[in-house]
CSV table of N, CA, C and O in Angstrom, one decimal:
chain,number,residue,atom,x,y,z
A,1,ALA,N,0.8,-1.2,0.0
A,1,ALA,CA,0.0,0.0,0.0
A,1,ALA,C,0.9,1.2,0.0
A,1,ALA,O,1.9,1.3,0.6
A,2,ARG,N,0.4,2.3,-0.6
A,2,ARG,CA,1.1,3.5,-0.7
A,2,ARG,C,0.8,4.4,0.4
A,2,ARG,O,-0.4,4.6,0.7
A,3,ARG,N,1.8,5.0,1.1
A,3,ARG,CA,1.5,5.9,2.2
A,3,ARG,C,1.5,7.3,1.7
A,3,ARG,O,2.2,7.7,0.8
A,4,GLY,N,0.7,8.1,2.3
A,4,GLY,CA,0.6,9.5,2.0
A,4,GLY,C,0.6,10.4,3.2
A,4,GLY,O,0.4,9.9,4.3
A,5,CYS,N,0.9,11.6,3.0
A,5,CYS,CA,1.0,12.6,4.1
A,5,CYS,C,0.1,13.8,3.8
A,5,CYS,O,0.5,14.9,4.0
A,6,SER,N,-1.1,13.5,3.3
A,6,SER,CA,-2.0,14.6,2.9
A,6,SER,C,-3.0,14.9,4.0
A,6,SER,O,-3.5,13.9,4.6
A,7,ARG,N,-3.2,16.1,4.4
A,7,ARG,CA,-4.2,16.4,5.4
A,7,ARG,C,-5.5,16.6,4.8
A,7,ARG,O,-6.5,16.8,5.5
A,8,TRP,N,-5.6,16.6,3.5
A,8,TRP,CA,-6.9,16.7,2.8
A,8,TRP,C,-7.5,15.3,2.6
A,8,TRP,O,-6.9,14.4,2.2
A,9,ARG,N,-8.7,15.2,3.0
A,9,ARG,CA,-9.4,13.9,2.9
A,9,ARG,C,-9.8,13.5,1.4
A,9,ARG,O,-9.9,12.4,1.1
A,10,SER,N,-10.0,14.5,0.6
A,10,SER,CA,-10.3,14.3,-0.8
A,10,SER,C,-9.9,15.5,-1.6
A,10,SER,O,-9.5,16.6,-1.1
A,11,VAL,N,-9.9,15.3,-2.9
A,11,VAL,CA,-9.5,16.4,-3.8
A,11,VAL,C,-10.6,17.5,-3.7
A,11,VAL,O,-10.2,18.7,-3.8
A,12,SER,N,-11.8,17.2,-3.5
A,12,SER,CA,-12.8,18.3,-3.4
A,12,SER,C,-12.7,19.1,-2.2
A,12,SER,O,-13.0,20.3,-2.2
A,13,GLU,N,-12.1,18.5,-1.1
A,13,GLU,CA,-11.9,19.3,0.1
A,13,GLU,C,-10.7,20.3,-0.1
A,13,GLU,O,-10.8,21.5,0.3
A,14,PHE,N,-9.7,19.9,-0.8
A,14,PHE,CA,-8.6,20.8,-1.2
A,14,PHE,C,-9.1,21.9,-2.1
A,14,PHE,O,-8.8,23.1,-2.0
A,15,LEU,N,-9.9,21.5,-3.1
A,15,LEU,CA,-10.4,22.5,-4.1
A,15,LEU,C,-11.3,23.5,-3.4
A,15,LEU,O,-11.3,24.7,-3.7
A,16,ASP,N,-12.1,23.1,-2.4
A,16,ASP,CA,-12.9,24.0,-1.6
A,16,ASP,C,-12.1,25.0,-0.9
A,16,ASP,O,-12.3,26.2,-0.8
A,17,PHE,N,-11.0,24.5,-0.2
A,17,PHE,CA,-10.0,25.4,0.5
A,17,PHE,C,-9.4,26.4,-0.5
A,17,PHE,O,-9.4,27.6,-0.2
A,18,TRP,N,-9.0,25.9,-1.6
A,18,TRP,CA,-8.3,26.8,-2.6
A,18,TRP,C,-9.3,27.8,-3.2
A,18,TRP,O,-8.9,29.0,-3.3
A,19,ASP,N,-10.5,27.4,-3.5
A,19,ASP,CA,-11.5,28.3,-4.1
A,19,ASP,C,-11.8,29.5,-3.1
A,19,ASP,O,-12.0,30.6,-3.5
A,20,ASN,N,-11.8,29.1,-1.8
A,20,ASN,CA,-12.1,30.2,-0.8
A,20,ASN,C,-10.9,31.0,-0.5
A,20,ASN,O,-11.1,32.2,-0.2
A,21,SER,N,-9.8,30.4,-0.5
A,21,SER,CA,-8.6,31.2,0.0
A,21,SER,C,-8.0,32.0,-1.1
A,21,SER,O,-7.3,33.0,-0.9
A,22,LYS,N,-8.2,31.7,-2.4
A,22,LYS,CA,-7.6,32.5,-3.5
A,22,LYS,C,-8.2,33.9,-3.6
A,22,LYS,O,-7.5,34.8,-3.9
A,23,PHE,N,-9.4,34.0,-3.2
A,23,PHE,CA,-10.0,35.4,-3.1
A,23,PHE,C,-9.3,36.2,-2.1
A,23,PHE,O,-9.0,37.4,-2.3
A,24,LEU,N,-9.0,35.6,-0.9
A,24,LEU,CA,-8.4,36.4,0.2
A,24,LEU,C,-6.9,36.7,-0.2
A,24,LEU,O,-6.4,37.8,0.1
A,25,TRP,N,-6.2,35.7,-0.7
A,25,TRP,CA,-4.8,35.9,-1.2
A,25,TRP,C,-4.8,37.0,-2.2
A,25,TRP,O,-3.9,37.9,-2.2
A,26,GLY,N,-5.7,36.9,-3.2
A,26,GLY,CA,-5.7,37.9,-4.3
A,26,GLY,C,-6.0,39.3,-3.8
A,26,GLY,O,-5.4,40.3,-4.2
A,27,GLY,N,-6.9,39.4,-2.8
A,27,GLY,CA,-7.3,40.7,-2.3
A,27,GLY,C,-6.1,41.3,-1.5
A,27,GLY,O,-5.8,42.5,-1.6
A,28,TRP,N,-5.4,40.5,-0.7
A,28,TRP,CA,-4.3,41.0,0.0
A,28,TRP,C,-3.2,41.4,-0.9
A,28,TRP,O,-2.6,42.5,-0.8
A,29,ALA,N,-2.9,40.6,-2.0
A,29,ALA,CA,-1.8,40.9,-2.9
A,29,ALA,C,-2.1,42.2,-3.7
A,29,ALA,O,-1.3,43.1,-3.9
A,30,LEU,N,-3.4,42.4,-4.1
A,30,LEU,CA,-3.7,43.6,-4.9
A,30,LEU,C,-3.7,44.8,-4.1
A,30,LEU,O,-3.5,45.9,-4.6
A,31,HIS,N,-3.8,44.7,-2.8
A,31,HIS,CA,-3.8,45.9,-1.9
A,31,HIS,C,-2.4,46.2,-1.3
A,31,HIS,O,-2.1,47.3,-0.9
A,32,TYR,N,-1.6,45.2,-1.2
A,32,TYR,CA,-0.3,45.3,-0.6
A,32,TYR,C,0.9,45.5,-1.5
A,32,TYR,O,1.7,46.3,-1.3
A,33,ILE,N,0.9,44.7,-2.6
A,33,ILE,CA,2.1,44.7,-3.5
A,33,ILE,C,2.3,46.1,-4.2
A,33,ILE,O,3.5,46.5,-4.3
A,34,PRO,N,1.3,46.8,-4.6
A,34,PRO,CA,1.6,48.1,-5.2
A,34,PRO,C,2.4,49.1,-4.4
A,34,PRO,O,3.1,49.9,-4.9
A,35,PHE,N,2.3,49.0,-3.0
A,35,PHE,CA,3.1,49.9,-2.2
A,35,PHE,C,4.6,49.6,-2.2
A,35,PHE,O,5.3,50.4,-1.6
A,36,PHE,N,5.0,48.5,-2.7
A,36,PHE,CA,6.4,48.3,-2.9
A,36,PHE,C,7.1,49.2,-3.9
A,36,PHE,O,8.2,49.5,-3.9
A,37,PHE,N,6.2,49.7,-4.8
A,37,PHE,CA,6.7,50.6,-5.9
A,37,PHE,C,6.6,52.1,-5.6
A,37,PHE,O,7.0,52.9,-6.4
A,38,PHE,N,6.1,52.4,-4.5
A,38,PHE,CA,5.9,53.8,-4.1
A,38,PHE,C,7.2,54.4,-3.6
A,38,PHE,O,7.9,53.8,-2.8
A,39,GLY,N,7.6,55.6,-4.1
A,39,GLY,CA,8.8,56.2,-3.6
A,39,GLY,C,8.6,57.3,-2.6
A,39,GLY,O,9.4,58.2,-2.5
A,40,ARG,N,7.5,57.2,-1.9
A,40,ARG,CA,7.2,58.3,-0.9
A,40,ARG,C,6.8,57.6,0.4
A,40,ARG,O,6.7,56.4,0.5
A,41,VAL,N,6.6,58.5,1.4
A,41,VAL,CA,6.2,58.0,2.7
A,41,VAL,C,4.8,57.4,2.6
A,41,VAL,O,3.9,57.9,2.0
A,42,LEU,N,4.6,56.2,3.3
A,42,LEU,CA,3.3,55.6,3.3
A,42,LEU,C,2.8,55.6,4.8
A,42,LEU,O,3.6,55.3,5.7
A,43,TYR,N,1.6,55.8,4.9
A,43,TYR,CA,1.0,55.9,6.3
A,43,TYR,C,0.1,54.7,6.5
A,43,TYR,O,-0.1,53.9,5.6
A,44,LEU,N,-0.4,54.6,7.7
A,44,LEU,CA,-1.1,53.4,8.1
A,44,LEU,C,-2.4,53.2,7.2
A,44,LEU,O,-2.7,52.1,6.9
A,45,HIS,N,-3.0,54.3,6.9
A,45,HIS,CA,-4.3,54.1,6.1
A,45,HIS,C,-4.0,53.6,4.7
A,45,HIS,O,-4.9,53.1,4.1
A,46,HIS,N,-2.8,53.6,4.2
A,46,HIS,CA,-2.5,52.9,3.0
A,46,HIS,C,-2.5,51.4,3.1
A,46,HIS,O,-2.8,50.7,2.1
A,47,TYR,N,-2.2,50.9,4.2
A,47,TYR,CA,-2.1,49.4,4.4
A,47,TYR,C,-3.4,48.8,5.0
A,47,TYR,O,-3.5,47.6,5.1
A,48,LEU,N,-4.4,49.6,5.4
A,48,LEU,CA,-5.6,49.1,6.0
A,48,LEU,C,-6.4,48.1,5.2
A,48,LEU,O,-6.8,47.0,5.7
A,49,PRO,N,-6.6,48.3,3.9
A,49,PRO,CA,-7.3,47.3,3.1
A,49,PRO,C,-6.5,45.9,3.0
A,49,PRO,O,-7.1,44.9,3.2
A,50,ALA,N,-5.2,46.0,2.9
A,50,ALA,CA,-4.4,44.8,2.9
A,50,ALA,C,-4.5,44.1,4.3
A,50,ALA,O,-4.5,42.9,4.4
A,51,LEU,N,-4.5,44.9,5.4
A,51,LEU,CA,-4.6,44.3,6.7
A,51,LEU,C,-5.9,43.6,6.9
A,51,LEU,O,-6.0,42.5,7.4
A,52,TYR,N,-7.0,44.2,6.3
A,52,TYR,CA,-8.3,43.6,6.4
A,52,TYR,C,-8.3,42.2,5.7
A,52,TYR,O,-8.7,41.2,6.3
A,53,PHE,N,-7.8,42.1,4.5
A,53,PHE,CA,-7.7,40.8,3.8
A,53,PHE,C,-6.7,39.9,4.5
A,53,PHE,O,-7.0,38.7,4.6
A,54,GLY,N,-5.6,40.4,5.1
A,54,GLY,CA,-4.7,39.5,5.8
A,54,GLY,C,-5.3,38.9,7.0
A,54,GLY,O,-5.1,37.7,7.3
A,55,LEU,N,-6.1,39.7,7.8
A,55,LEU,CA,-6.7,39.1,9.0
A,55,LEU,C,-7.8,38.1,8.6
A,55,LEU,O,-8.0,37.1,9.3
A,56,LEU,N,-8.6,38.4,7.6
A,56,LEU,CA,-9.5,37.4,7.1
A,56,LEU,C,-8.9,36.1,6.7
A,56,LEU,O,-9.3,35.0,7.0
A,57,LEU,N,-7.8,36.2,6.0
A,57,LEU,CA,-7.0,35.1,5.5
A,57,LEU,C,-6.4,34.3,6.7
A,57,LEU,O,-6.5,33.1,6.7
A,58,LEU,N,-5.9,35.0,7.7
A,58,LEU,CA,-5.4,34.3,8.9
A,58,LEU,C,-6.5,33.5,9.6
A,58,LEU,O,-6.3,32.4,10.0
A,59,ALA,N,-7.6,34.2,9.8
A,59,ALA,CA,-8.8,33.5,10.4
A,59,ALA,C,-9.2,32.3,9.6
A,59,ALA,O,-9.5,31.2,10.2
A,60,PHE,N,-9.3,32.4,8.3
A,60,PHE,CA,-9.7,31.3,7.5
A,60,PHE,C,-8.7,30.1,7.5
A,60,PHE,O,-9.1,29.0,7.7
A,61,GLU,N,-7.4,30.4,7.5
A,61,GLU,CA,-6.4,29.4,7.5
A,61,GLU,C,-6.3,28.7,8.9
A,61,GLU,O,-6.1,27.5,9.0
A,62,LEU,N,-6.5,29.5,10.0
A,62,LEU,CA,-6.5,28.9,11.3
A,62,LEU,C,-7.7,28.0,11.4
A,62,LEU,O,-7.6,26.9,12.1
A,63,ASP,N,-8.9,28.4,10.9
A,63,ASP,CA,-10.0,27.5,10.9
A,63,ASP,C,-9.8,26.2,10.2
A,63,ASP,O,-10.2,25.2,10.7
A,64,MET,N,-9.2,26.3,9.0
A,64,MET,CA,-8.9,25.1,8.3
A,64,MET,C,-7.9,24.2,9.0
A,64,MET,O,-8.0,23.0,9.0
A,65,PHE,N,-6.9,24.8,9.6
A,65,PHE,CA,-5.9,24.1,10.4
A,65,PHE,C,-6.5,23.3,11.6
A,65,PHE,O,-6.2,22.2,11.8
A,66,PHE,N,-7.4,24.0,12.3
A,66,PHE,CA,-8.0,23.4,13.5
A,66,PHE,C,-9.2,22.6,13.2
A,66,PHE,O,-9.7,21.9,14.2
A,67,LYS,N,-9.7,22.5,12.0
A,67,LYS,CA,-10.8,21.6,11.7
A,67,LYS,C,-10.5,20.2,12.0
A,67,LYS,O,-11.4,19.4,12.5
A,68,SER,N,-9.2,19.8,11.9
A,68,SER,CA,-8.9,18.4,12.2
A,68,SER,C,-8.8,18.1,13.7
A,68,SER,O,-8.8,17.0,14.1
A,69,TRP,N,-8.8,19.2,14.5
A,69,TRP,CA,-8.7,19.1,15.9
A,69,TRP,C,-10.0,19.2,16.6
A,69,TRP,O,-10.1,19.2,17.8
A,70,ARG,N,-11.1,19.4,15.9
A,70,ARG,CA,-12.4,19.7,16.5
A,70,ARG,C,-12.8,18.7,17.5
A,70,ARG,O,-13.4,19.0,18.5
A,71,ARG,N,-12.5,17.5,17.2
A,71,ARG,CA,-12.9,16.4,18.2
A,71,ARG,C,-11.8,16.1,19.2
A,71,ARG,O,-12.0,15.3,20.1
A,72,GLY,N,-10.7,16.8,19.0
A,72,GLY,CA,-9.5,16.5,19.9
A,72,GLY,C,-9.7,17.3,21.2
A,72,GLY,O,-10.4,18.3,21.3
A,73,ARG,N,-9.0,16.9,22.2
A,73,ARG,CA,-9.1,17.5,23.5
A,73,ARG,C,-8.2,18.7,23.6
A,73,ARG,O,-8.2,19.5,24.6
A,74,TYR,N,-7.3,18.9,22.6
A,74,TYR,CA,-6.3,20.0,22.7
A,74,TYR,C,-6.8,21.3,22.0
A,74,TYR,O,-6.1,22.3,22.0
A,75,LEU,N,-8.0,21.3,21.4
A,75,LEU,CA,-8.4,22.4,20.7
A,75,LEU,C,-8.6,23.6,21.6
A,75,LEU,O,-8.2,24.7,21.3
A,76,HIS,N,-9.2,23.4,22.7
A,76,HIS,CA,-9.5,24.5,23.7
A,76,HIS,C,-8.1,25.1,24.2
A,76,HIS,O,-8.0,26.3,24.4
A,77,LEU,N,-7.2,24.2,24.4
A,77,LEU,CA,-5.8,24.7,24.9
A,77,LEU,C,-5.1,25.5,23.8
A,77,LEU,O,-4.5,26.5,24.1
A,78,ALA,N,-5.3,25.0,22.6
A,78,ALA,CA,-4.7,25.8,21.5
A,78,ALA,C,-5.3,27.1,21.3
A,78,ALA,O,-4.6,28.2,21.1
A,79,ALA,N,-6.6,27.2,21.4
A,79,ALA,CA,-7.4,28.5,21.3
A,79,ALA,C,-7.0,29.4,22.4
A,79,ALA,O,-6.8,30.6,22.2
A,80,LEU,N,-6.9,28.9,23.6
A,80,LEU,CA,-6.5,29.7,24.8
A,80,LEU,C,-5.1,30.2,24.6
A,80,LEU,O,-4.8,31.3,25.0
A,81,GLY,N,-4.2,29.3,24.1
A,81,GLY,CA,-2.8,29.7,23.9
A,81,GLY,C,-2.7,30.8,22.9
A,81,GLY,O,-1.9,31.8,23.1
A,82,ILE,N,-3.4,30.7,21.8
A,82,ILE,CA,-3.3,31.7,20.8
A,82,ILE,C,-3.9,33.0,21.3
A,82,ILE,O,-3.3,34.1,21.1
A,83,GLY,N,-5.0,33.0,22.0
A,83,GLY,CA,-5.6,34.2,22.6
A,83,GLY,C,-4.7,34.8,23.6
A,83,GLY,O,-4.6,36.1,23.6
A,84,PHE,N,-4.0,34.0,24.4
A,84,PHE,CA,-3.1,34.6,25.4
A,84,PHE,C,-1.9,35.3,24.8
A,84,PHE,O,-1.5,36.4,25.2
A,85,VAL,N,-1.3,34.6,23.8
A,85,VAL,CA,-0.2,35.2,23.1
A,85,VAL,C,-0.6,36.5,22.4
A,85,VAL,O,0.1,37.5,22.5
A,86,ALA,N,-1.8,36.5,21.8
A,86,ALA,CA,-2.3,37.8,21.1
A,86,ALA,C,-2.5,38.9,22.2
A,86,ALA,O,-2.1,40.0,21.9
A,87,CYS,N,-3.0,38.6,23.3
A,87,CYS,CA,-3.2,39.6,24.4
A,87,CYS,C,-1.8,40.1,24.9
A,87,CYS,O,-1.7,41.3,25.1
A,88,VAL,N,-0.9,39.2,25.1
A,88,VAL,CA,0.4,39.7,25.6
A,88,VAL,C,1.1,40.6,24.6
A,88,VAL,O,1.7,41.6,24.9
A,89,VAL,N,1.1,40.2,23.3
A,89,VAL,CA,1.7,41.0,22.2
A,89,VAL,C,1.0,42.4,22.1
A,89,VAL,O,1.7,43.4,22.0
A,90,PHE,N,-0.3,42.4,22.3
A,90,PHE,CA,-1.0,43.6,22.2
A,90,PHE,C,-0.6,44.5,23.4
A,90,PHE,O,-0.3,45.7,23.2
A,91,LEU,N,-0.6,44.0,24.6
A,91,LEU,CA,-0.2,44.8,25.7
A,91,LEU,C,1.3,45.3,25.6
A,91,LEU,O,1.6,46.4,26.1
A,92,TYR,N,2.1,44.4,25.1
A,92,TYR,CA,3.6,44.8,24.9
A,92,TYR,C,3.8,46.0,24.0
A,92,TYR,O,4.6,46.8,24.2
A,93,PHE,N,3.0,46.0,22.9
A,93,PHE,CA,3.2,47.1,21.9
A,93,PHE,C,2.1,48.2,22.0
A,93,PHE,O,2.1,49.1,21.2
A,94,SER,N,1.2,48.1,23.0
A,94,SER,CA,0.2,49.2,23.1
A,94,SER,C,0.8,50.6,23.4
A,94,SER,O,0.1,51.5,23.0
A,95,PRO,N,1.9,50.7,24.1
A,95,PRO,CA,2.4,52.1,24.2
A,95,PRO,C,2.7,52.8,22.9
A,95,PRO,O,2.6,54.0,22.8
A,96,PHE,N,3.0,52.0,21.8
A,96,PHE,CA,3.3,52.6,20.5
A,96,PHE,C,2.0,53.2,19.9
A,96,PHE,O,2.0,54.1,19.2
A,97,THR,N,0.9,52.5,20.2
A,97,THR,CA,-0.4,52.8,19.6
A,97,THR,C,-1.1,53.9,20.4
A,97,THR,O,-1.6,54.9,19.8
A,98,TYR,N,-1.1,53.8,21.7
A,98,TYR,CA,-1.9,54.7,22.5
A,98,TYR,C,-1.1,55.9,23.2
A,98,TYR,O,-1.6,56.7,23.9
A,99,GLY,N,0.2,55.9,22.9
A,99,GLY,CA,1.0,56.9,23.5
A,99,GLY,C,1.7,56.5,24.8
A,99,GLY,O,1.3,55.6,25.5
A,100,TRP,N,2.8,57.1,25.1
A,100,TRP,CA,3.6,56.8,26.2
A,100,TRP,C,4.0,58.1,26.9
A,100,TRP,O,4.6,58.9,26.3
A,101,ASP,N,3.6,58.2,28.2
A,101,ASP,CA,3.9,59.5,28.8
A,101,ASP,C,5.2,59.5,29.6
A,101,ASP,O,5.4,60.4,30.4
A,102,ARG,N,6.0,58.6,29.3
A,102,ARG,CA,7.4,58.5,30.0
A,102,ARG,C,8.4,58.7,28.9
A,102,ARG,O,8.1,58.8,27.7
A,103,PRO,N,9.7,58.8,29.2
A,103,PRO,CA,10.7,59.0,28.2
A,103,PRO,C,10.7,57.8,27.2
A,103,PRO,O,10.5,56.7,27.5
A,104,ALA,N,11.0,58.2,25.9
A,104,ALA,CA,11.0,57.2,24.8
A,104,ALA,C,12.1,56.2,25.0
A,104,ALA,O,12.0,55.1,24.5
A,105,LYS,N,13.1,56.5,25.8
A,105,LYS,CA,14.2,55.6,26.0
A,105,LYS,C,13.8,54.3,26.7
A,105,LYS,O,14.4,53.2,26.4
A,106,GLU,N,12.7,54.4,27.4
A,106,GLU,CA,12.2,53.2,28.1
A,106,GLU,C,11.5,52.2,27.1
A,106,GLU,O,11.4,51.0,27.4
A,107,LEU,N,11.2,52.6,25.9
A,107,LEU,CA,10.6,51.8,24.9
A,107,LEU,C,11.7,51.2,23.9
A,107,LEU,O,11.3,50.4,23.1
A,108,ALA,N,12.9,51.5,24.1
A,108,ALA,CA,14.0,51.1,23.1
A,108,ALA,C,14.1,49.6,23.2
A,108,ALA,O,14.5,49.0,22.2
A,109,GLY,N,13.8,48.9,24.3
A,109,GLY,CA,14.0,47.5,24.4
A,109,GLY,C,12.9,46.7,23.7
A,109,GLY,O,12.9,45.5,23.6
A,110,ARG,N,11.8,47.4,23.3
A,110,ARG,CA,10.7,46.7,22.6
A,110,ARG,C,10.9,46.6,21.1
A,110,ARG,O,9.9,46.3,20.4
A,111,ARG,N,12.0,46.7,20.6
A,111,ARG,CA,12.3,46.6,19.2
A,111,ARG,C,12.5,45.2,18.8
A,111,ARG,O,13.3,44.5,19.4
A,112,TRP,N,11.7,44.7,17.8
A,112,TRP,CA,11.9,43.4,17.3
A,112,TRP,C,12.8,43.3,16.1
A,112,TRP,O,13.5,42.3,15.9
A,113,LEU,N,12.9,44.3,15.3
A,113,LEU,CA,13.8,44.4,14.1
A,113,LEU,C,14.8,45.5,14.3
A,113,LEU,O,14.5,46.5,14.8
A,114,ARG,N,16.0,45.3,13.7
A,114,ARG,CA,17.0,46.3,13.8
A,114,ARG,C,16.6,47.6,13.0
A,114,ARG,O,17.1,48.6,13.3
A,115,THR,N,15.7,47.4,12.0
A,115,THR,CA,15.4,48.6,11.2
A,115,THR,C,14.4,49.5,11.9
A,115,THR,O,14.1,50.6,11.5
A,116,TRP,N,13.8,49.0,13.1
A,116,TRP,CA,12.9,49.9,13.8
A,116,TRP,C,13.7,50.9,14.6
A,116,TRP,O,14.5,50.6,15.4
A,117,ASN,N,13.5,52.2,14.3
A,117,ASN,CA,14.1,53.3,15.0
A,117,ASN,C,13.2,53.8,16.1
A,117,ASN,O,12.5,54.8,15.8
A,118,ILE,N,13.2,53.2,17.2
A,118,ILE,CA,12.3,53.6,18.3
A,118,ILE,C,12.9,54.8,19.1
A,118,ILE,O,12.2,55.7,19.4
A,119,TYR,N,14.2,54.6,19.4
A,119,TYR,CA,14.8,55.7,20.2
A,119,TYR,C,16.3,55.8,19.7
A,119,TYR,O,17.0,54.8,19.5
A,120,GLU,N,16.7,57.1,19.5
A,120,GLU,CA,18.0,57.3,19.0
A,120,GLU,C,18.6,58.4,20.0
A,120,GLU,O,18.1,59.5,20.0
A,121,ASP,N,19.6,58.1,20.7
A,121,ASP,CA,20.3,59.0,21.6
A,121,ASP,C,21.2,59.9,20.8
A,121,ASP,O,22.3,59.4,20.4
A,122,LEU,N,20.9,61.1,20.6
A,122,LEU,CA,21.7,62.0,19.7
A,122,LEU,C,23.0,62.4,20.4
A,122,LEU,O,23.9,62.9,19.8
A,123,TYR,N,23.0,62.3,21.7
A,123,TYR,CA,24.1,62.8,22.5
A,123,TYR,C,25.1,61.7,22.9
A,123,TYR,O,26.1,61.9,23.5
A,124,ALA,N,24.8,60.4,22.6
A,124,ALA,CA,25.6,59.3,22.9
A,124,ALA,C,26.8,59.3,22.0
A,124,ALA,O,26.7,59.5,20.8
A,125,MET,N,28.0,59.0,22.5
A,125,MET,CA,29.2,58.9,21.7
A,125,MET,C,29.6,57.5,21.5
A,125,MET,O,29.6,56.6,22.2
């Protein structure tokens, strides 16, 4: 017998997933990719349509991923874990969104990427 490693039970299940997700992938790409060619400053409102499609796509793919766990006992733990991580990340980065009434130097440690310029000490040698 031939062994397989497919999570799809049938070809129609895969085609159903692809038919539903290609609209979300296409919407995200059509709203996000053009901004790679802009030679000017881009603000948050430029990315909001792409964010909308990206969040819908994330929810759709998580739903498809966890469909195989629906009868499993770990589904609730996975949902709680994802929710907890989302809350922690939100609280960690909320000073950037809602403002910070202390010195900006205190936020310098919250940088995930080197390209993020959160705080620059102009007087440091």
